Each structure stands twice: as structure tokens, then as C-alpha cells.
Coordinates of C-alpha atoms and ligand atoms in Angstrom, one line a residue:
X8 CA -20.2 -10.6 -26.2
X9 CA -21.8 -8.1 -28.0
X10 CA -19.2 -5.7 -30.4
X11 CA -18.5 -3.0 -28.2
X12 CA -18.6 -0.3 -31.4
X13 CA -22.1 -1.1 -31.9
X14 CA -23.3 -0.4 -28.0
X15 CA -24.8 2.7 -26.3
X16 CA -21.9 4.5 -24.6
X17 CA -22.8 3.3 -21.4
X18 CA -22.8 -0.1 -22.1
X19 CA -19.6 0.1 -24.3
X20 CA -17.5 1.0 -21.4
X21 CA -18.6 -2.6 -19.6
X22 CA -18.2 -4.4 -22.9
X23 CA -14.4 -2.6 -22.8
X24 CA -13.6 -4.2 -19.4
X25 CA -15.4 -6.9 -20.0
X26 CA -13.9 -10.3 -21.0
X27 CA -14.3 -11.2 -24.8
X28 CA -14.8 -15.2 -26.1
X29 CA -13.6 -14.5 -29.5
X30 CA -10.2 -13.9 -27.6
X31 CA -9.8 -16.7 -25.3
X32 CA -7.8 -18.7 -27.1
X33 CA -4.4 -17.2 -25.0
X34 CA -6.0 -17.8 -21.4
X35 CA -4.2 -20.6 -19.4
X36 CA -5.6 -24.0 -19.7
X37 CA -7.7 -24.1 -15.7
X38 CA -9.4 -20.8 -16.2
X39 CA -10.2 -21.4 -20.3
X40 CA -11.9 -24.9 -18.8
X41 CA -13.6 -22.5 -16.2
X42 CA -14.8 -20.2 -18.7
X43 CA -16.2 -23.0 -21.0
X44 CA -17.9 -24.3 -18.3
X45 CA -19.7 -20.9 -17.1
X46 CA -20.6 -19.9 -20.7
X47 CA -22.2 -23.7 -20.9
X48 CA -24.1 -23.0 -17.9
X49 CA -24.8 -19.3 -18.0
X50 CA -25.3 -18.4 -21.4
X51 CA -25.7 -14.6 -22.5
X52 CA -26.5 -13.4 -18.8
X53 CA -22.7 -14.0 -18.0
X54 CA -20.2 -10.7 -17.9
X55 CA -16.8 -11.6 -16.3
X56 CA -14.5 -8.4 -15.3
X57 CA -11.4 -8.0 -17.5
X58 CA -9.6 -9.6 -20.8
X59 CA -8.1 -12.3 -18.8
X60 CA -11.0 -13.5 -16.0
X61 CA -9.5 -13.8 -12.4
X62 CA -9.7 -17.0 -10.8
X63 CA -10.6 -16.0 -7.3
X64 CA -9.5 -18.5 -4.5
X65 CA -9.9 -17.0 -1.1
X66 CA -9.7 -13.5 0.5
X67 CA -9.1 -11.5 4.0
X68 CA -9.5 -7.9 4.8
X69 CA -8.6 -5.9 1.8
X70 CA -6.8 -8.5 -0.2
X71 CA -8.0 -10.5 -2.5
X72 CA -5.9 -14.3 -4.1
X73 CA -6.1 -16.1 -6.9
X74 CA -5.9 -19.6 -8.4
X75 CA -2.2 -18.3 -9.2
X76 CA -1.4 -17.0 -5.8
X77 CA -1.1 -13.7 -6.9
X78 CA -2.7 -11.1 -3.8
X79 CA -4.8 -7.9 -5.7
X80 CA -5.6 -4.9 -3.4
X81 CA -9.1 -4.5 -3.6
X82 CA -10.7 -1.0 -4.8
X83 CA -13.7 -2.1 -6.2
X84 CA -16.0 -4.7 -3.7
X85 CA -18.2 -2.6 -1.2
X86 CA -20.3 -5.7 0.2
X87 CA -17.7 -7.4 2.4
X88 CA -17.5 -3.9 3.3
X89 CA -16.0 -4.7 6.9
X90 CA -12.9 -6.3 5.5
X91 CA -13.1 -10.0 3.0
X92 CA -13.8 -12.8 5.4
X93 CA -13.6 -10.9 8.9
X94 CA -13.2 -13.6 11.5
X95 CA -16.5 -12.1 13.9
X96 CA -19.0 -12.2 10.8
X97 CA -17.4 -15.3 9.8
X98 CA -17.8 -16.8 12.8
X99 CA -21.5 -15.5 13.8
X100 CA -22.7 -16.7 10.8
X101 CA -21.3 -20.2 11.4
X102 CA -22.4 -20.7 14.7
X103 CA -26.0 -19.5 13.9
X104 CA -26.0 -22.0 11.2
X105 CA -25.1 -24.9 13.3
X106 CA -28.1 -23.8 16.3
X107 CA -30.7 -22.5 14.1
X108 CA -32.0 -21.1 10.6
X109 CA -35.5 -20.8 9.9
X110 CA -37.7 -17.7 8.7
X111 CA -39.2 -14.7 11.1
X112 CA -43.0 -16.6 11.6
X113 CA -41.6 -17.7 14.5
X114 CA -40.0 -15.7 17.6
X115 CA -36.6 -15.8 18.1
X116 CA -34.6 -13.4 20.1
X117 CA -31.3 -12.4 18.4
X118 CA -33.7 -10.9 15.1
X119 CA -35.1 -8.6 17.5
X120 CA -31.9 -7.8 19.4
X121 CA -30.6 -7.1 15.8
X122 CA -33.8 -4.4 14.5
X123 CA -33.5 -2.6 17.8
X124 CA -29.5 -2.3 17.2
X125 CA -30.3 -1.4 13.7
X126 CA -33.1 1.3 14.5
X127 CA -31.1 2.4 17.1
X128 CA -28.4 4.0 14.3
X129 CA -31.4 5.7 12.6
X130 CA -33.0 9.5 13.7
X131 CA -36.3 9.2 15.7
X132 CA -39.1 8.8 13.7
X133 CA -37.7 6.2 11.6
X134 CA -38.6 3.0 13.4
X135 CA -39.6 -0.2 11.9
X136 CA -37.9 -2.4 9.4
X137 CA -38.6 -4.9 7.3
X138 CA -35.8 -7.5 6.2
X139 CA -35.8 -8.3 2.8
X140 CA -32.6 -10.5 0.9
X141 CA -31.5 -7.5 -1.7
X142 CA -31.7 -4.3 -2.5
X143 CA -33.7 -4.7 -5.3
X144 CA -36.0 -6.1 -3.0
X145 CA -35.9 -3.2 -0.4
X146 CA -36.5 -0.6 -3.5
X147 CA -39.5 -2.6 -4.6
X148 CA -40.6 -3.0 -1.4
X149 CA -40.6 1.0 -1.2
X150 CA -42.1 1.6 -4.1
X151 CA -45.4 -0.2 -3.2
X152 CA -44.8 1.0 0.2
X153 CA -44.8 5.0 -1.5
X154 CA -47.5 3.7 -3.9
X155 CA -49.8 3.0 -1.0
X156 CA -49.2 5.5 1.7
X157 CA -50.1 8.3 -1.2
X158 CA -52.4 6.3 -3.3
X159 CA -50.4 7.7 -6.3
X160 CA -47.9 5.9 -8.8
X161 CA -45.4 8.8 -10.1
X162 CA -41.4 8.5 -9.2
X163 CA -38.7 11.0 -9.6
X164 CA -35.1 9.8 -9.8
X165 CA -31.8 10.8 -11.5
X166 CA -30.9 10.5 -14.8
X167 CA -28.7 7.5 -14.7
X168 CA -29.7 6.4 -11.5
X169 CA -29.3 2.2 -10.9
X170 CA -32.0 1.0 -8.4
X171 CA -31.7 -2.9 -8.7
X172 CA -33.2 -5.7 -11.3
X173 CA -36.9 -6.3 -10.5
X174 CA -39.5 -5.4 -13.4
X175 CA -40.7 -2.7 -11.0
X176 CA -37.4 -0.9 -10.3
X177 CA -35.5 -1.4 -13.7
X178 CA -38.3 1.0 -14.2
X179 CA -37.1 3.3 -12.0
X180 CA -33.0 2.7 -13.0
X181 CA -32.4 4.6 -16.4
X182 CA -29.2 3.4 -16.6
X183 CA -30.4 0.0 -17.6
X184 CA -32.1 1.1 -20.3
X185 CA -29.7 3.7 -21.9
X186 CA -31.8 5.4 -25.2
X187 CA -34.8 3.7 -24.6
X188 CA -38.3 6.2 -23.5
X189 CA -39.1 6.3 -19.6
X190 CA -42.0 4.5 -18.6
X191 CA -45.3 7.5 -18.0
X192 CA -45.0 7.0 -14.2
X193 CA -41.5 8.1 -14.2
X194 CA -39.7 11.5 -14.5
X195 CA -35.4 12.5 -14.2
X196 CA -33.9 15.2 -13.1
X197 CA -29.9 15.9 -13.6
X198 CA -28.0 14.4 -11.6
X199 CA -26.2 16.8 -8.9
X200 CA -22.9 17.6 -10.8
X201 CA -21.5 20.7 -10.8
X202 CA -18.5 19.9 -12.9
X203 CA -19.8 19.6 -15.6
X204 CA -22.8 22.6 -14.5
X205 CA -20.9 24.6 -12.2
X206 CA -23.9 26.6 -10.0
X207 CA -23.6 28.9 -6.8
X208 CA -26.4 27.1 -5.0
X209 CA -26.9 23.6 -6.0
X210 CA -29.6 23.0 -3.5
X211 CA -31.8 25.6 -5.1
X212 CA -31.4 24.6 -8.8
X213 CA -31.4 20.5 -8.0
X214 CA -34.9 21.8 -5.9
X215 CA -35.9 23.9 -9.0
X216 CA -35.7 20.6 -11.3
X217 CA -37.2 18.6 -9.0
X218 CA -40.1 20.9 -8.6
X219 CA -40.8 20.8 -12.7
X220 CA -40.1 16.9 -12.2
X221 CA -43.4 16.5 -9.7
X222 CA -45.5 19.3 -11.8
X223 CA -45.1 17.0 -14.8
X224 CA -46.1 14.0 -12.9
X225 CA -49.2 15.8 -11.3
X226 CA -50.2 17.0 -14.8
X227 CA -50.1 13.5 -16.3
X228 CA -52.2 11.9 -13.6
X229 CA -50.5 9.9 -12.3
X230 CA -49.8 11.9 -10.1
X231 CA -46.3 12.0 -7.6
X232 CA -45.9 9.2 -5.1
X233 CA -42.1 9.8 -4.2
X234 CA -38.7 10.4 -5.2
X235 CA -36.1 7.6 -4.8
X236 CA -32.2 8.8 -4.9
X237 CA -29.4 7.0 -4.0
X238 CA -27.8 9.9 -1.2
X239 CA -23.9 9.3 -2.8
X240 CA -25.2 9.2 -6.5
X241 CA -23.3 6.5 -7.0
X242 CA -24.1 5.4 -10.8
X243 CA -24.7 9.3 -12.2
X244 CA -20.8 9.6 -11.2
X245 CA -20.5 10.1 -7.4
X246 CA -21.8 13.7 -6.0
X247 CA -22.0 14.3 -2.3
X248 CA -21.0 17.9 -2.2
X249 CA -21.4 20.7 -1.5
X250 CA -23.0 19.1 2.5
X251 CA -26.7 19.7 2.9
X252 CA -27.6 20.4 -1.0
X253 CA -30.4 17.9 -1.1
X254 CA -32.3 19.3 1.9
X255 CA -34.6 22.1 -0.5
X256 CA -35.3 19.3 -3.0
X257 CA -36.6 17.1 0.2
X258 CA -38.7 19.9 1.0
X259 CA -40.0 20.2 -1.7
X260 CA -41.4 16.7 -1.8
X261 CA -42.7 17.6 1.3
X262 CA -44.5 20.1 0.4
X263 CA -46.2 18.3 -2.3
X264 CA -47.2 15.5 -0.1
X265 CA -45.0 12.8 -1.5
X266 CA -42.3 10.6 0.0
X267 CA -38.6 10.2 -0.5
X268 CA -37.3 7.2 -0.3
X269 CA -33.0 7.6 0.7
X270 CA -31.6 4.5 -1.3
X271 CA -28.5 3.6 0.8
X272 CA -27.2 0.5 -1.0
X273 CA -24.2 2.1 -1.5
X274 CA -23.4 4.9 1.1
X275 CA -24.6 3.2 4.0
X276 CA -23.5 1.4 6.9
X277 CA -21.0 4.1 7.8
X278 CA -19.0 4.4 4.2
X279 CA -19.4 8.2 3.4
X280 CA -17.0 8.9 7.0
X281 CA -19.4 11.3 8.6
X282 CA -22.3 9.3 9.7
X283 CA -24.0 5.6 9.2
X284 CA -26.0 7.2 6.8
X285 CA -25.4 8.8 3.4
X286 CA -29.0 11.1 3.9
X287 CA -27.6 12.4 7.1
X288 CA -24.9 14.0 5.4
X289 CA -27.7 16.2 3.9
X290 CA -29.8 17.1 7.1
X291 CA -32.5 15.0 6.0
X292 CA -35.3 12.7 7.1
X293 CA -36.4 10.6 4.7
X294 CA -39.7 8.7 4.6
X295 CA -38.5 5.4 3.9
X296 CA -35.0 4.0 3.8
X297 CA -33.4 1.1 1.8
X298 CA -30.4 -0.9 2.6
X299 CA -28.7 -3.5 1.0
X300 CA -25.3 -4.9 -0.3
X301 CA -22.7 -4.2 2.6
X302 CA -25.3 -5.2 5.5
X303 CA -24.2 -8.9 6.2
X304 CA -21.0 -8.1 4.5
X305 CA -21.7 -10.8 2.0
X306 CA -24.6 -12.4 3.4
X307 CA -27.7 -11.6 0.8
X308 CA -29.6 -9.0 3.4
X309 CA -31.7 -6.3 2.6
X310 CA -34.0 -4.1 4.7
X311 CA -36.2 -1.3 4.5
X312 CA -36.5 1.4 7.1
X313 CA -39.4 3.5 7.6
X314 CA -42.7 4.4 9.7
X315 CA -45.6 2.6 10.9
X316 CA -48.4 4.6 9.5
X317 CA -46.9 3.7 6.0
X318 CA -46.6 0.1 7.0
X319 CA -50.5 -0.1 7.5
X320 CA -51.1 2.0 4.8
X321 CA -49.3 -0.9 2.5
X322 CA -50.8 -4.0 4.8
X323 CA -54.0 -3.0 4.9
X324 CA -54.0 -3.8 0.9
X325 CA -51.7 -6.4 0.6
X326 CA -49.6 -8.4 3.3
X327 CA -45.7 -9.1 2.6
X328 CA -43.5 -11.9 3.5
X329 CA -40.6 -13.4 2.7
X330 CA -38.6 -16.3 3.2
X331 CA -35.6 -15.9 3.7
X332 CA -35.1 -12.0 5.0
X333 CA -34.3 -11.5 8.7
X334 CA -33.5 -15.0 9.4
X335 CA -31.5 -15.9 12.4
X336 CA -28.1 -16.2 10.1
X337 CA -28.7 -12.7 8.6
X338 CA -29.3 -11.7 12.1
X339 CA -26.5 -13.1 12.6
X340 CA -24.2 -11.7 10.5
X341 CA -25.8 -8.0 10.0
X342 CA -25.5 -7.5 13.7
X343 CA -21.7 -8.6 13.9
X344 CA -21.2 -6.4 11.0
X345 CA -22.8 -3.1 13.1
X346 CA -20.4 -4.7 16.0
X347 CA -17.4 -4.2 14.1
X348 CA -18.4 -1.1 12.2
X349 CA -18.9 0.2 16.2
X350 CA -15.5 -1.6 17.7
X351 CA -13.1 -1.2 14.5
X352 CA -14.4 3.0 14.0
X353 CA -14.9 2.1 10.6
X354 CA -16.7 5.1 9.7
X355 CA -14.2 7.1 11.5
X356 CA -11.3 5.6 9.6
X357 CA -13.5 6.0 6.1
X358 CA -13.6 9.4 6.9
X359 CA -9.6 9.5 7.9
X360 CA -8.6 7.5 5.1
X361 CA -10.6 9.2 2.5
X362 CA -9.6 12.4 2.9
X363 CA -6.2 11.3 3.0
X364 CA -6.9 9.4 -0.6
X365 CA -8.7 12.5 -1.8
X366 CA -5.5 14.5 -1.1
X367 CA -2.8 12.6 -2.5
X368 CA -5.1 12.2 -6.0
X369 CA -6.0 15.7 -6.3
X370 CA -2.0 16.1 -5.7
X371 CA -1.7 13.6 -8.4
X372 CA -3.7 16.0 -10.6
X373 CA -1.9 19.1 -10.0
X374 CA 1.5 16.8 -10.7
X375 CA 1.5 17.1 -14.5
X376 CA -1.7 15.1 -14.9
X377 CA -4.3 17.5 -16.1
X378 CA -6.3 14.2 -17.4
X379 CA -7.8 14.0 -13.7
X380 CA -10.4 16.7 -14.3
X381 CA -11.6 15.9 -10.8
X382 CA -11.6 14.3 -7.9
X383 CA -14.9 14.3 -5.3
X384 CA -16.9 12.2 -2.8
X385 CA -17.2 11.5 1.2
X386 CA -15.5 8.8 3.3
X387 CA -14.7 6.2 1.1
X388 CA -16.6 6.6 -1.6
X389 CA -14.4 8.4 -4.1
X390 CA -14.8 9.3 -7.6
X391 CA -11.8 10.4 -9.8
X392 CA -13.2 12.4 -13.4
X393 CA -10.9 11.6 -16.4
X394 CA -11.3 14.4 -19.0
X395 CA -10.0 15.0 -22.6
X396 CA -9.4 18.4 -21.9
X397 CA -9.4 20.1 -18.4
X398 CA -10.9 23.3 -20.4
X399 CA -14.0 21.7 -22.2
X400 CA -14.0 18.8 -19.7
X401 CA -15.0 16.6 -22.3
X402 CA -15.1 12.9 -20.8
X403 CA -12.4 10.4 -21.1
X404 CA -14.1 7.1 -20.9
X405 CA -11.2 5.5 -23.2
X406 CA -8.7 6.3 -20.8
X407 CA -10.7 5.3 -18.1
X408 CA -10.9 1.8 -19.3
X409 CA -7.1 2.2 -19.9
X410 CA -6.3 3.1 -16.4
X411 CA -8.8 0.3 -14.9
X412 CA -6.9 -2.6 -17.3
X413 CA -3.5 -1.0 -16.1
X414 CA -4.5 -0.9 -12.3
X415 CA -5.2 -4.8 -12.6
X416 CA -1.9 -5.4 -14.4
X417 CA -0.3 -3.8 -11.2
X418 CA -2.8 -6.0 -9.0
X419 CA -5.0 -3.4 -8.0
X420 CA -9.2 -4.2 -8.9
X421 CA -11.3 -0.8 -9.6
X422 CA -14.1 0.3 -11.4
X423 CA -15.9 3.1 -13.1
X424 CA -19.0 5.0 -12.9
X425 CA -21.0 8.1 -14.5
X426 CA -23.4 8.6 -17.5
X427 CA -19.9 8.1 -19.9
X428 CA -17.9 5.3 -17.6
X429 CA -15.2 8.2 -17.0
X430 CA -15.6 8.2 -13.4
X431 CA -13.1 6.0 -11.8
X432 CA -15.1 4.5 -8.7
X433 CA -13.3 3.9 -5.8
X434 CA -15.2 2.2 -2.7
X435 CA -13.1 -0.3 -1.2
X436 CA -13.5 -2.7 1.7
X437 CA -13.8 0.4 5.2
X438 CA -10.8 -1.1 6.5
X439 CA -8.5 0.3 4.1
X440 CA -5.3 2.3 5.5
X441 CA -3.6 5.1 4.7
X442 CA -0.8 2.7 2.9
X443 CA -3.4 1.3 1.0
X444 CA -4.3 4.5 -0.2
X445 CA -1.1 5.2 -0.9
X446 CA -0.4 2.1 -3.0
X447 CA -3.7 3.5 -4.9
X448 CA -2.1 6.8 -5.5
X449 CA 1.3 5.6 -6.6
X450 CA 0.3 2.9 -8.8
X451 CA -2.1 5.5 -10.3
X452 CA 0.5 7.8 -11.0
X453 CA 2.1 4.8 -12.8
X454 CA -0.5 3.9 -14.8
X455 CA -1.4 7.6 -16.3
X456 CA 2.6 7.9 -17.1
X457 CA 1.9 4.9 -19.2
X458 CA -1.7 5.1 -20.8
X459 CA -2.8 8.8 -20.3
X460 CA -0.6 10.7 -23.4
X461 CA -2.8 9.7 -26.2
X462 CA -5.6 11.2 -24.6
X463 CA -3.7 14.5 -23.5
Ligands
LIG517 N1 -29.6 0.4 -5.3 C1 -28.3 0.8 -5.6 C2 -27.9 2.3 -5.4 C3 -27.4 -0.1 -6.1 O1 -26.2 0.3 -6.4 C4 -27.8 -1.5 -6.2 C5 -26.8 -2.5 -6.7 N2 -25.7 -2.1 -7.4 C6 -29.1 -1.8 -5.9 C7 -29.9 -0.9 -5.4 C8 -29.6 -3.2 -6.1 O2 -29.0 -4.1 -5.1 P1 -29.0 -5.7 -5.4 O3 -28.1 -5.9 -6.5 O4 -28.5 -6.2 -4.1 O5 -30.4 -6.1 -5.7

């Protein structure tokens, strides 16, 4: 592990929470073995959360064990998204494996009772998918998709937007290259935050940047193909307010005859509270949608959503397969997850529990803790802004780091977000209650008593 002194901001704030080898010599005897054996086997490519790794054993709903039978309440994990282990996925996914698992060259009924349950939750207009396993693999998909519908190559997205890890959209994700030049094809605009840029009419001035974003690309020649944003803006720090304030940049696209492509990795499948689908929050029809993590609620499944004509548009010059997407396990398991999203009202209680989390943190802030410069987001997808100063609103990503270490001493697993890691990121499993939350709030309140002073 890298010094953390000598990284970009970003990346300091994962080395902070990250577990360091030069200190391992205090870790019990199992987990130091475990360790030894992943660094043996992994190499550099391995990061482990926190100074003393958890040994994970099992886990069900919203809890999470491990090897030392200690239960943490899980903040952080947005793939099993319907609760850790739920019995229905569970069991769908065992039962397919034990009839049938091949790949979609052949027919088989329950992939095509699955797209048409899945198409079903989008607006008309938006009906074919293509399975994929990731959502790396939807984004890439989209991008050759965009790249041959328009016949042009240029991409807009936000400034420290995270897309996935394939060569083509690590291109797209600036925050995995923090300092380094954008590729030609690609232009930013700033992300939607107006904490930091307070603004009347967000829609108009996100629009106005977006507008300059596409000249530029038209200028250069390559011309603009799309613009690919994550709806909940997850990695720039969490921005879903105020409602509707991406629908004049869409239009804008529109108007310039390219495509955008709604990334809803992270908002989908119900997690914002208001709808299945983060764009719809907006009044918005994207061109193409992608989905990912939370849509076999563990099982590797990835899809993208869009149109025919752009379909042919993209087969007519290449064809696409692959193996393992849509297979009858993944058809499986995504549509017991959309059963249980439906039967369990798990974007109803998102929405119910969130605002409930939203009110007792900003009620945390306005009870002697001026550190919490902010608290925003839909459903359950909740970001809490740690500033130096609620006057400059200079970023706290020290104390962030602080709080995140303290929450796992009190058995609670979160993360951060945002250009600085100051962002505490709160997306739990969609089956958290109100008690849950509340656990969240108090042990919060803890926490700052004992970590925030210094940075006060
Ligand atoms: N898009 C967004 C918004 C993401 O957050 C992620 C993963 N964090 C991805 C795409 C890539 O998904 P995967 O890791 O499944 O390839």
C-alpha cells in the first residue's frame, strides 16, 4: 500500500480506510494467515476495507457476521440490495441451477418471462434489453451502441463520474484517473451540486454547461455521440435535487442529435423511493439505459435498455454476444429480485425510511454538530457533507475517514463519496427500517462527540 501522503486526494481517502501491511503485525492469528494468503495470490490489485480486515462468514437481510461472531449493520452494500441472502432469490437461483444453466442461443422460457417483466417497469419506448454480466459491460455496451446509432465518438459526463473498469469506460470515469488529461473524445461538466455553487435554477445552468460541453466536442471533430450520467451522481457526491433539474440538459442533447445514456448502477431497481428508476425522478426518457450491481442481488447481471432502431444501427456493423448474460440462473434470480422489490414495497419503504434517515441527520446537524454541512439524496441513497467550516464549507475528508473507522468500531459498515471523500455515503440493503436508521443516527451522534472537535 502505497503512502497515503504521497496520493491524489481522491485516492488518499481509500488508502485512509484502507488496510495497511506494514501494520499487520497486531491482527489476530486466522485473519493475518488470511491476509498472507490474499496478498500471495492477489498482489498489488488487492484493497481490503479498514485497519483491521473483517473476516466475513455469512449474512441475512441487513446484517452482516463475522469469523468472530460479531453482527455489523450494514450501510454500505447496495448489491444484495433486497436484503443479504433473501430466502426467494436464494432459493430461485438454486433451483435453476439444479434444472438448467446454459447461455441465451437457445430458447428457454423463464429469460423471456423475465425481459418482458423487466421492460414492463420501463416508459414506452424503451423496449429491448440486452443482458450483459456487469455494469461495466452494460456502459461499454452503450457506448458502441451511442457510437453507432450517431456515427460519432464524443462523450459528456461529470467530473468525477465512475462508469466501470473496461479500457473503453475508464475512459469515460474521471475519477479513476484523478490529475491525469481526458482522452480527446471526452468532455466534463460540474457535477450538479449546489452546496458548494448555490444557483436559483440548476436545470438551466447544468443545461448551459452541457451545451459548451457538446460545442467543444462538435468543434474538435469528433463530434458528440452521447452523454452518459449516472441519474443519483453517485461518485461526484450524491445530487438528486432539486426533482426534474436534469430535464433542459436532456433536451439539449436532443436537440443536438445525440443520445443520453441514464447509468442506473446505483439508483436503480427502486432505491431513490419514488420510482424503479433514478431518470424518472427527472421527467426524462433516456435513449439507452444501463443496469447493473443490485439486479440479481448478488448474482453478476447486467443489462442494457434501449430501442430497436439503435440495436440495428449497432448489429448491422458488428454482432454481440455473450456468454454468460441472461442465462436461466440470472433469469432466475433478477426476476425474484423484481418479485420481492413488488411483494416487500421496497421502493416504498426506501422512500419511507429515507426520509425518516434524512430527518433525524439533519436533526443531528442542527444538535451542536455544525461539522454536517449537509445532508441530501432520495430514497435510500443518502449523502451526509462533512465540512471544516459550515461558513466556507471547506471539505472535511479527515473527519470523514474518522467517522467511517468509528462507525465500524460501533459495528456499523459505511462509506464515502465526492471529488474530496467527504461525502459519507449511505445506501444500505432496501429493507432497512426505521430502527435501523435510527441505530445509524445515534451511533452517529456518538461517533462526532468523539472524533469531530479537532476538525471544529
Ligand atoms: N456505473 C456506476 C455508476 C457504478 O457505480 C459502477 C460500479 N461501482 C459501475 C457502473 C460498474 O459496475 P461493475 O463494477 O459491476 O462493472
Amino acid at each position: 500500500m502505497p503512502d497515503a501522503a504521497t496520493l491524489p486526494e481522491s485516492q488518499q481517502i481509500l488508502a485512509l480506510n484502507a488496510f495497511d501491511a506494514r501494520q499487520a503485525g497486531g491482527l489476530p492469528p486466522a485473519t493475518a494467515e488470511l491476509v498472507q494468503r490474499r496478498q500471495q495470490t492477489f498482489g498489488p490489485t488487492s484493497v481490503l476495507f479498514y485497519q483491521e480486515p473483517m473476516h466475513v462468514v455469512s449474512a441475512e437481510g441487513v446484517w452482516m457476521t463475522t469469523a468472530d461472531g460479531r453482527r455489523y449493520l450494514d450501510v454500505y452494500n447496495n448489491v444484495p440490495s433486497v436484503g443479504h441472502c433473501h430466502p426467494r432469490v436464494v432459493e430461485a437461483i438454486a433451483r435453476q441451477a439444479a434444472t438448467l444453466n446454459t447461455h441465451t442461443r437457445y430458447l428457454y422460457d423463464i429469460i423471456h418471462t423475465y425481459a418482458e417483466r423487466l421492460l414492463a417497469t420501463y416508459p414506452a419506448g424503451l423496449d429491448k434489453v440486452t443482458f450483459t454480466c456487469t455494469g461495466s459491460e452494460s456502459n461499454d455496451l452503450a457506448l458502441r451502441i451511442a457510437a453507432a446509432a450517431t456515427g460519432r465518438r464524443g462523450i459528456v459526463v461529470t467530473d468525477n463520474a465512475y462508469h466501470g473498469n473496461t479500457l473503453a469506460v475508464t475512459e469515460v470515469s474521471p475519477s479513476s484517473m484523478p490529475g491525469k488529461p481526458l482522452p480527446p473524445h471526452v468532455r466534463v461538466v460540474r457535477a450538479p451540486d449546489v452546496y458548494h455553487a448555490p444557483t436559483d435554477d440548476l436545470g438551466q445552468r447544468f443545461a448551459a454547461e452541457l451545451q459548451e460541453a457538446i460545442d467543444s466536442l462538435e468543434e474538435s471533430g469528433f463530434g458528440f455521440a452521447a452523454f452518459l450520467a449516472d441519474t443519483i451522481f453517485s461518485s461526484d457526491g450524491i445530487y438528486a435535487d432539486p426533482v426534474g433539474f436534469l430535464k433542459p440538459a436532456i433536451d439539449a442533447v436532443h436537440r443536438a442529435g445525440g443520445l443520453f445514456i441514464a447509468d442506473e448502477v446505483q439508483p436503480g431497481f427502486g432505491r431513490t423511493g419514488d420510482a424503479m428508476w433514478g431518470f424518472l425522478r427527472h421527467g426524462v426518457l433516456p435513449d439507452i439505459v444501463t443496469m447493473g450491481k443490485p439486479m440479481g442481488n448478488g448474482f453478476p447481471m447486467g443489462g442494457v435498455v434501449s430501442r430497436s432502431e439503435l440495436l440495428e444501427a449497432f448489429t448491422e456493423s458488428v454482432g454481440y454476444f455473450n456468454t454468460f448474460g441472461g442465462n436461466p440462473v440470472a433469469a432466475a434470480a433478477g426476476l425474484a429480485v423484481l418479485d420481492v422489490i413488488r411483494d416487500e414495497q421496497l421502493a416504498e419503504n426506501a422512500a419511507a425510511v429515507g426520509r425518516h434517515l434524512r430527518a433525524g441527520l439533519r436533526g443531528l446537524a442542527g444538535n451542536g454538530h455544525p461539522e454536517i454541512g449537509d445532508v441530501r439524496g432520495a430514497g435510500l441513497y443518502v449523502g451526509v457533507e462533512f465540512v471544516r467550516d459550515p461558513l466556507t464549507r471547506q471539505p472535511a475528508p479527515e473527519l470523514a475517514t474518522r467517522v467511517i473507522n468509528g462507525l465500524h468500531r460501533k459495528q456499523i459498515l459505511i462509506g464515502a463519496a465526492g471529488r474530496h471523500g467527504n461525502v459519507l455515503k449511505i445506501r444500505p440493503p432496501l429493507v432497512f427500517s426505521k430502527d435501523n436508521a435510527d441505530q445509524l443516527v445515534g451511533a452517529l451522534g456518538e461517533v462526532l462527540e468523539e472524533v469531530a472537535a479537532p476538525s471544529r
